[in-house]
XYZ file of C-alpha atoms in Angstrom:
405
model
C 0.000 0.000 0.000
C 1.208 3.525 -0.711
C 2.491 5.341 2.357
C 0.161 8.266 1.598
C -2.684 6.123 2.841
C -1.363 6.504 6.362
C -1.328 10.271 6.467
C 1.810 12.432 6.762
C 5.152 10.697 7.061
C 7.380 11.190 10.062
C 11.128 10.934 10.435
C 12.711 8.289 8.241
C 9.511 8.047 6.166
C 7.774 6.129 8.963
C 3.982 6.557 8.917
C 2.143 8.904 11.262
C -1.307 7.593 12.147
C -4.569 9.512 12.561
C -8.068 8.383 13.529
C -8.959 8.453 9.851
C -6.038 6.257 8.821
C -6.744 3.822 11.668
C -10.384 3.580 10.617
C -9.357 2.897 7.019
C -6.944 0.212 8.212
C -9.626 -1.453 10.342
C -11.997 -1.463 7.382
C -9.337 -3.195 5.270
C -8.913 -5.884 7.918
C -12.604 -6.526 8.532
C -14.301 -6.024 5.183
C -13.395 -9.287 3.475
C -15.544 -12.087 2.087
C -14.369 -14.539 4.739
C -15.390 -12.228 7.580
C -19.037 -12.500 6.541
C -19.013 -15.735 8.550
C -18.481 -13.672 11.729
C -22.284 -13.673 11.895
C -21.919 -17.157 13.386
C -20.166 -15.742 16.476
C -23.312 -14.345 18.169
C -25.293 -17.334 16.904
C -22.764 -19.719 18.442
C -22.849 -17.949 21.808
C -26.660 -17.842 21.764
C -26.747 -21.532 20.869
C -24.696 -22.386 23.946
C -26.660 -20.063 26.232
C -30.118 -21.134 25.069
C -29.090 -24.788 24.651
C -29.946 -25.256 20.993
C -28.034 -28.527 20.983
C -24.392 -29.578 21.119
C -24.148 -30.182 17.370
C -25.494 -26.722 16.533
C -23.273 -25.063 19.139
C -20.197 -26.900 17.893
C -20.618 -26.027 14.205
C -21.697 -22.397 14.773
C -18.631 -21.705 16.913
C -16.407 -23.811 14.644
C -17.293 -21.621 11.648
C -17.020 -18.409 13.707
C -13.497 -19.241 14.849
C -12.169 -19.472 11.268
C -12.456 -15.721 10.463
C -11.488 -14.857 14.047
C -8.262 -16.830 13.609
C -7.538 -14.938 10.390
C -8.189 -11.564 12.044
C -6.030 -12.507 15.007
C -3.150 -13.413 12.710
C -3.489 -10.204 10.678
C -3.640 -7.945 13.732
C -0.649 -9.751 15.249
C 1.333 -9.094 12.070
C 0.281 -5.430 12.186
C 1.550 -5.125 15.747
C 4.755 -6.990 14.877
C 5.485 -4.409 12.145
C 5.717 -1.752 14.865
C 8.483 -3.685 16.649
C 11.879 -5.096 15.748
C 12.462 -8.548 14.291
C 13.046 -10.239 17.661
C 9.982 -8.799 19.411
C 7.922 -9.333 16.251
C 9.023 -12.954 16.159
C 7.995 -13.412 19.786
C 4.624 -11.795 19.088
C 4.008 -14.090 16.119
C 5.106 -17.130 18.143
C 2.695 -16.212 20.932
C -0.370 -14.728 19.249
C 0.147 -16.456 15.905
C -1.141 -19.591 17.624
C -3.549 -17.801 19.936
C -6.551 -19.847 18.798
C -4.716 -23.093 19.584
C -3.576 -21.624 22.918
C -7.095 -20.648 23.940
C -8.578 -23.951 22.768
C -5.860 -25.706 24.775
C -6.620 -23.789 27.974
C -10.381 -24.301 27.602
C -9.932 -28.034 26.967
C -7.569 -28.339 29.952
C -10.200 -26.653 32.138
C -12.715 -29.226 30.902
C -10.160 -32.001 31.583
C -10.295 -33.112 27.936
C -6.641 -34.127 27.823
C -7.055 -36.371 24.786
C -8.620 -33.478 22.862
C -5.717 -31.199 23.840
C -3.148 -33.714 22.629
C -5.155 -34.416 19.490
C -5.575 -30.726 18.610
C -1.877 -29.978 19.023
C -0.871 -33.071 17.070
C -3.427 -32.255 14.377
C -2.155 -28.677 14.049
C 1.364 -29.954 13.426
C 0.195 -32.532 10.891
C -2.216 -30.156 9.165
C 0.474 -27.543 8.541
C 3.178 -30.066 7.735
C 1.230 -32.289 5.343
C -2.019 -30.662 4.183
C -1.003 -26.992 4.006
C 2.492 -27.681 2.655
C 1.178 -30.390 0.330
C -1.529 -28.208 -1.195
C 0.976 -25.356 -1.538
C 3.483 -27.561 -3.360
C 0.697 -28.919 -5.553
C -0.771 -25.505 -6.404
C 2.656 -23.971 -6.964
C 3.711 -26.932 -9.098
C 0.734 -26.507 -11.399
C 1.834 -22.962 -12.254
C 5.613 -23.435 -12.035
C 7.601 -26.478 -13.191
C 9.957 -26.520 -10.171
C 10.081 -24.141 -7.221
C 13.266 -23.561 -5.245
C 13.421 -22.474 -1.608
C 15.984 -21.973 1.158
C 17.020 -25.530 2.030
C 19.095 -24.444 5.062
C 16.166 -22.782 6.806
C 13.864 -25.704 6.004
C 16.416 -28.219 7.318
C 16.795 -26.298 10.571
C 13.021 -26.266 11.142
C 12.545 -29.941 10.288
C 15.444 -30.884 12.579
C 13.665 -29.101 15.417
C 10.506 -31.028 14.563
C 12.474 -34.277 14.786
C 13.725 -33.213 18.219
C 10.145 -32.489 19.253
C 9.065 -35.946 18.099
C 11.757 -37.420 20.387
C 10.211 -35.430 23.243
C 6.832 -37.066 22.469
C 8.080 -40.588 21.805
C 10.149 -40.930 24.988
C 7.295 -40.411 27.503
C 4.961 -42.428 25.248
C 7.260 -45.472 25.247
C 8.104 -45.017 28.936
C 4.424 -44.929 29.899
C 3.918 -48.392 28.397
C 6.918 -49.769 30.284
C 5.232 -49.972 33.715
C 6.587 -46.587 34.771
C 4.602 -44.848 37.530
C 2.174 -42.159 36.269
C 3.731 -39.535 38.540
C 7.129 -40.271 37.012
C 5.698 -39.874 33.496
C 4.288 -36.523 34.590
C 7.672 -35.397 35.930
C 9.456 -36.544 32.751
C 6.930 -34.643 30.630
C 7.240 -31.425 32.602
C 11.040 -31.419 32.606
C 11.085 -32.264 28.889
C 8.598 -29.462 28.188
C 10.888 -26.977 29.926
C 13.852 -28.118 27.822
C 11.883 -27.957 24.570
C 10.539 -24.477 25.381
C 14.078 -23.275 26.181
C 15.331 -24.742 22.897
C 12.623 -22.875 20.994
C 13.641 -19.586 22.623
C 17.232 -20.269 21.551
C 15.987 -21.051 18.040
C 14.245 -17.662 17.874
C 17.485 -15.969 18.914
C 19.337 -18.032 16.303
C 16.797 -17.265 13.580
C 16.293 -13.561 14.296
C 19.677 -12.697 15.769
C 22.909 -14.564 15.188
C 22.030 -16.358 11.909
C 19.396 -14.162 10.305
C 20.989 -14.606 6.866
C 20.123 -18.312 6.819
C 16.411 -17.522 6.893
C 16.252 -14.461 4.650
C 14.383 -14.639 1.371
C 16.862 -13.836 -1.382
C 14.185 -12.504 -3.732
C 13.842 -9.332 -1.692
C 10.654 -7.423 -0.934
C 9.822 -3.805 -0.305
C 9.648 -2.742 3.316
C 6.166 -3.334 4.669
C 4.469 -0.665 6.744
C 1.632 -1.227 9.236
C -1.823 0.031 8.296
C -3.001 0.802 11.859
C -1.303 2.343 14.880
C 0.225 0.225 17.643
C -2.379 1.323 20.199
C -5.309 0.409 17.947
C -3.655 -2.903 17.021
C -3.202 -3.712 20.731
C -6.844 -2.861 21.472
C -8.070 -4.988 18.555
C -5.817 -7.849 19.647
C -7.422 -7.809 23.086
C -10.995 -7.662 21.743
C -10.470 -10.436 19.172
C -8.735 -12.621 21.762
C -11.728 -12.175 24.077
C -14.100 -13.176 21.261
C -11.969 -16.238 20.510
C -12.046 -17.190 24.199
C -15.844 -17.064 24.333
C -16.313 -19.031 21.101
C -13.670 -21.574 22.136
C -15.331 -22.165 25.500
C -18.681 -22.792 23.798
C -17.087 -25.115 21.241
C -15.083 -27.142 23.760
C -18.126 -27.506 25.995
C -20.020 -29.173 23.144
C -17.334 -31.681 22.047
C -18.363 -34.578 24.283
C -22.004 -34.188 23.279
C -21.137 -34.029 19.578
C -19.004 -37.175 19.824
C -21.683 -39.017 21.772
C -24.658 -38.006 19.617
C -23.145 -37.906 16.116
C -20.706 -40.799 16.298
C -17.700 -38.637 15.328
C -14.768 -39.887 17.445
C -13.166 -37.380 19.812
C -9.775 -38.281 18.376
C -10.991 -37.301 14.896
C -12.470 -34.045 16.223
C -9.187 -33.190 17.935
C -6.711 -34.269 15.261
C -8.612 -33.388 12.069
C -11.501 -30.962 12.669
C -10.246 -28.493 15.299
C -6.907 -27.769 13.552
C -8.894 -26.514 10.548
C -9.965 -23.584 12.718
C -6.474 -22.457 13.630
C -4.883 -23.227 10.259
C -7.472 -21.787 7.861
C -5.689 -18.456 7.482
C -2.240 -20.068 7.125
C -3.671 -22.491 4.581
C -5.010 -19.745 2.327
C -1.846 -17.659 2.681
C 0.535 -20.543 1.926
C -1.333 -21.635 -1.211
C -1.635 -18.051 -2.481
C 2.059 -17.235 -2.106
C 3.006 -20.600 -3.651
C 1.019 -19.745 -6.770
C 2.851 -16.383 -6.837
C 6.148 -18.354 -6.855
C 7.269 -17.354 -3.364
C 8.128 -20.800 -1.950
C 10.250 -19.409 0.914
C 7.154 -17.689 2.290
C 5.249 -20.946 1.884
C 7.879 -22.807 3.890
C 7.837 -20.115 6.552
C 4.072 -20.332 6.919
C 3.652 -24.126 6.811
C 6.829 -25.585 8.314
C 7.363 -22.541 10.552
C 3.871 -22.906 12.044
C 4.429 -26.621 12.664
C 7.682 -25.842 14.449
C 5.990 -23.206 16.607
C 3.290 -25.624 17.678
C 5.654 -28.535 18.370
C 8.318 -26.502 20.179
C 6.158 -23.835 21.810
C 2.503 -24.833 22.007
C 2.987 -28.416 23.242
C 5.314 -27.383 26.112
C 2.877 -24.531 26.815
C 0.058 -27.049 27.250
C 2.099 -29.197 29.644
C 3.284 -26.221 31.716
C -0.163 -24.593 31.862
C -1.613 -27.939 32.915
C 1.046 -28.068 35.627
C -0.011 -24.602 36.858
C -3.697 -25.640 36.787
C -3.046 -28.929 38.579
C -4.072 -30.921 35.497
C -1.924 -33.997 34.689
C -1.163 -33.050 31.084
C 1.743 -35.165 29.806
C 3.729 -35.708 26.638
C 2.714 -39.377 26.640
C 0.679 -39.439 23.439
C -0.890 -42.607 22.088
C 1.393 -44.961 20.191
C -0.511 -44.234 16.999
C -0.027 -40.476 17.441
C 3.695 -40.723 18.168
C 4.266 -43.061 15.226
C 2.233 -40.968 12.792
C 4.013 -37.757 13.824
C 7.498 -39.230 13.504
C 6.918 -40.736 10.067
C 5.229 -37.535 8.850
C 8.286 -35.507 9.843
C 10.580 -38.008 8.128
C 8.506 -37.789 4.933
C 8.698 -33.990 4.962
C 12.464 -34.098 5.587
C 12.820 -36.347 2.547
C 10.742 -33.978 0.429
C 12.368 -30.649 1.397
C 16.020 -31.651 1.793
C 16.877 -30.831 -1.841
C 15.442 -27.296 -1.614
C 13.034 -27.887 -4.500
C 9.348 -28.748 -4.811
C 6.946 -29.896 -7.527
C 3.295 -30.896 -7.800
C 3.957 -34.626 -7.270
C 5.613 -33.972 -3.908
C 2.508 -31.997 -2.968
C 0.323 -34.980 -3.855
C 2.508 -37.244 -1.708
C 2.064 -35.009 1.341
C -1.701 -34.701 0.831
C -2.087 -38.477 0.461
C -0.143 -38.946 3.696
C -2.583 -36.588 5.445
C -5.614 -38.441 4.040
C -4.209 -41.735 5.334
C -3.814 -40.195 8.794
C -7.394 -38.860 8.687
C -8.681 -42.363 7.958
C -6.597 -43.808 10.793
C -7.943 -41.345 13.356
C -11.524 -41.853 12.216
C -11.230 -45.456 13.352
C -8.829 -44.828 16.264
C -11.455 -44.336 18.968
C -10.346 -46.121 22.166
C -13.706 -45.770 23.920
C -15.458 -47.632 21.084
C -12.534 -49.682 19.899
C -14.270 -53.033 19.881
C -17.667 -51.750 18.753
C -16.223 -49.999 15.707
C -14.149 -53.047 14.877
C -17.112 -55.038 13.586
C -18.965 -51.993 12.222
C -16.098 -50.665 10.103
C -17.219 -52.382 6.890
C -20.583 -50.538 7.048
C -18.967 -47.053 7.103
C -18.988 -44.563 4.264
C -17.312 -41.167 4.131
C -19.131 -37.902 3.516
C -16.458 -35.431 2.406
C -17.483 -32.312 4.273
C -14.563 -32.153 6.684
C -16.213 -34.712 9.004
C -17.045 -38.329 8.216
C -19.925 -40.262 9.685
C -20.461 -44.045 9.435
C -23.812 -45.499 8.449
C -25.846 -47.193 11.127
C -24.857 -50.805 11.544
C -27.449 -53.172 10.214
């Protein structure tokens, strides 16, 4: 956008904001086609308050959270533009996953530990396989081969492999007759180490080795469209709205699973991550088509790294503060799926190039995982075993088996 849109320029050509420029910036952020679905926010809250049914409450708030997540990401980026790279990176790491953070806290309050683990796992897998896969596929259709910064990608995927070790170790230990309190202690200490490593990674990425992560194509300096004070106010208001919608959604999960037959594991791993990743998904595919694969990698792989190295330890440590026994002991299926997904992505990105076939490979991997978690429902493990051959999939983001005859 031209700097004249902000009003008069200050020293160093930095923008000076007025009420008029802030109002114009807010209009740009809110008046989009996607934000029409914000109408579901009051409907979702009313559905929970007037008890219109768990299924209605779940889907109203589910749809409402998608534009809220996009707004939250955009406002966070606006605020980050007012700060330096390091503070901006910290802001994006914190509020860039604010929807997942709030969903995590609400689910911990409801003691839905399996949903917390599933949502975090699903967010990693969604970004790593679905978002990156669709971006590679879309970019490959318009460009024969796309090249990106292999060093930055390798650093991020190596961190993901470290995170998978942090998940596998408590998972294996928990099945080896180790006392639950010891598993909890292992998880909490591991979470502290992983969180510290992520802080060091931010310093590495934004401080000592910034050149490894820079995009060589070069872009014009980007200016914020709203003032820092207005961005901070909007961030608080949108976060509050996300908190209300998340509480309504989480409160309806058990009822939805019980009444509709959708497994909680599928809700956590496949459905809920759609909410937090919708904005990243659209952004990654768009920039891939514009032949900016480094931005695609930053959005998809960078988001996965944030969730694995920041959000998962956050969940364990917040659970610790709340007195909730949140651990890193995931199910064996979850730990195995995550590890192999990371290995597949490492194999795909190690050469620093992408094409449409590699995108198909990643998307197929995600579809396989979705099928696995549809049937991976421990509470109905034996019941679903003999009903599986009667199931059919309705491709609307959630699958529902036919009634057993």
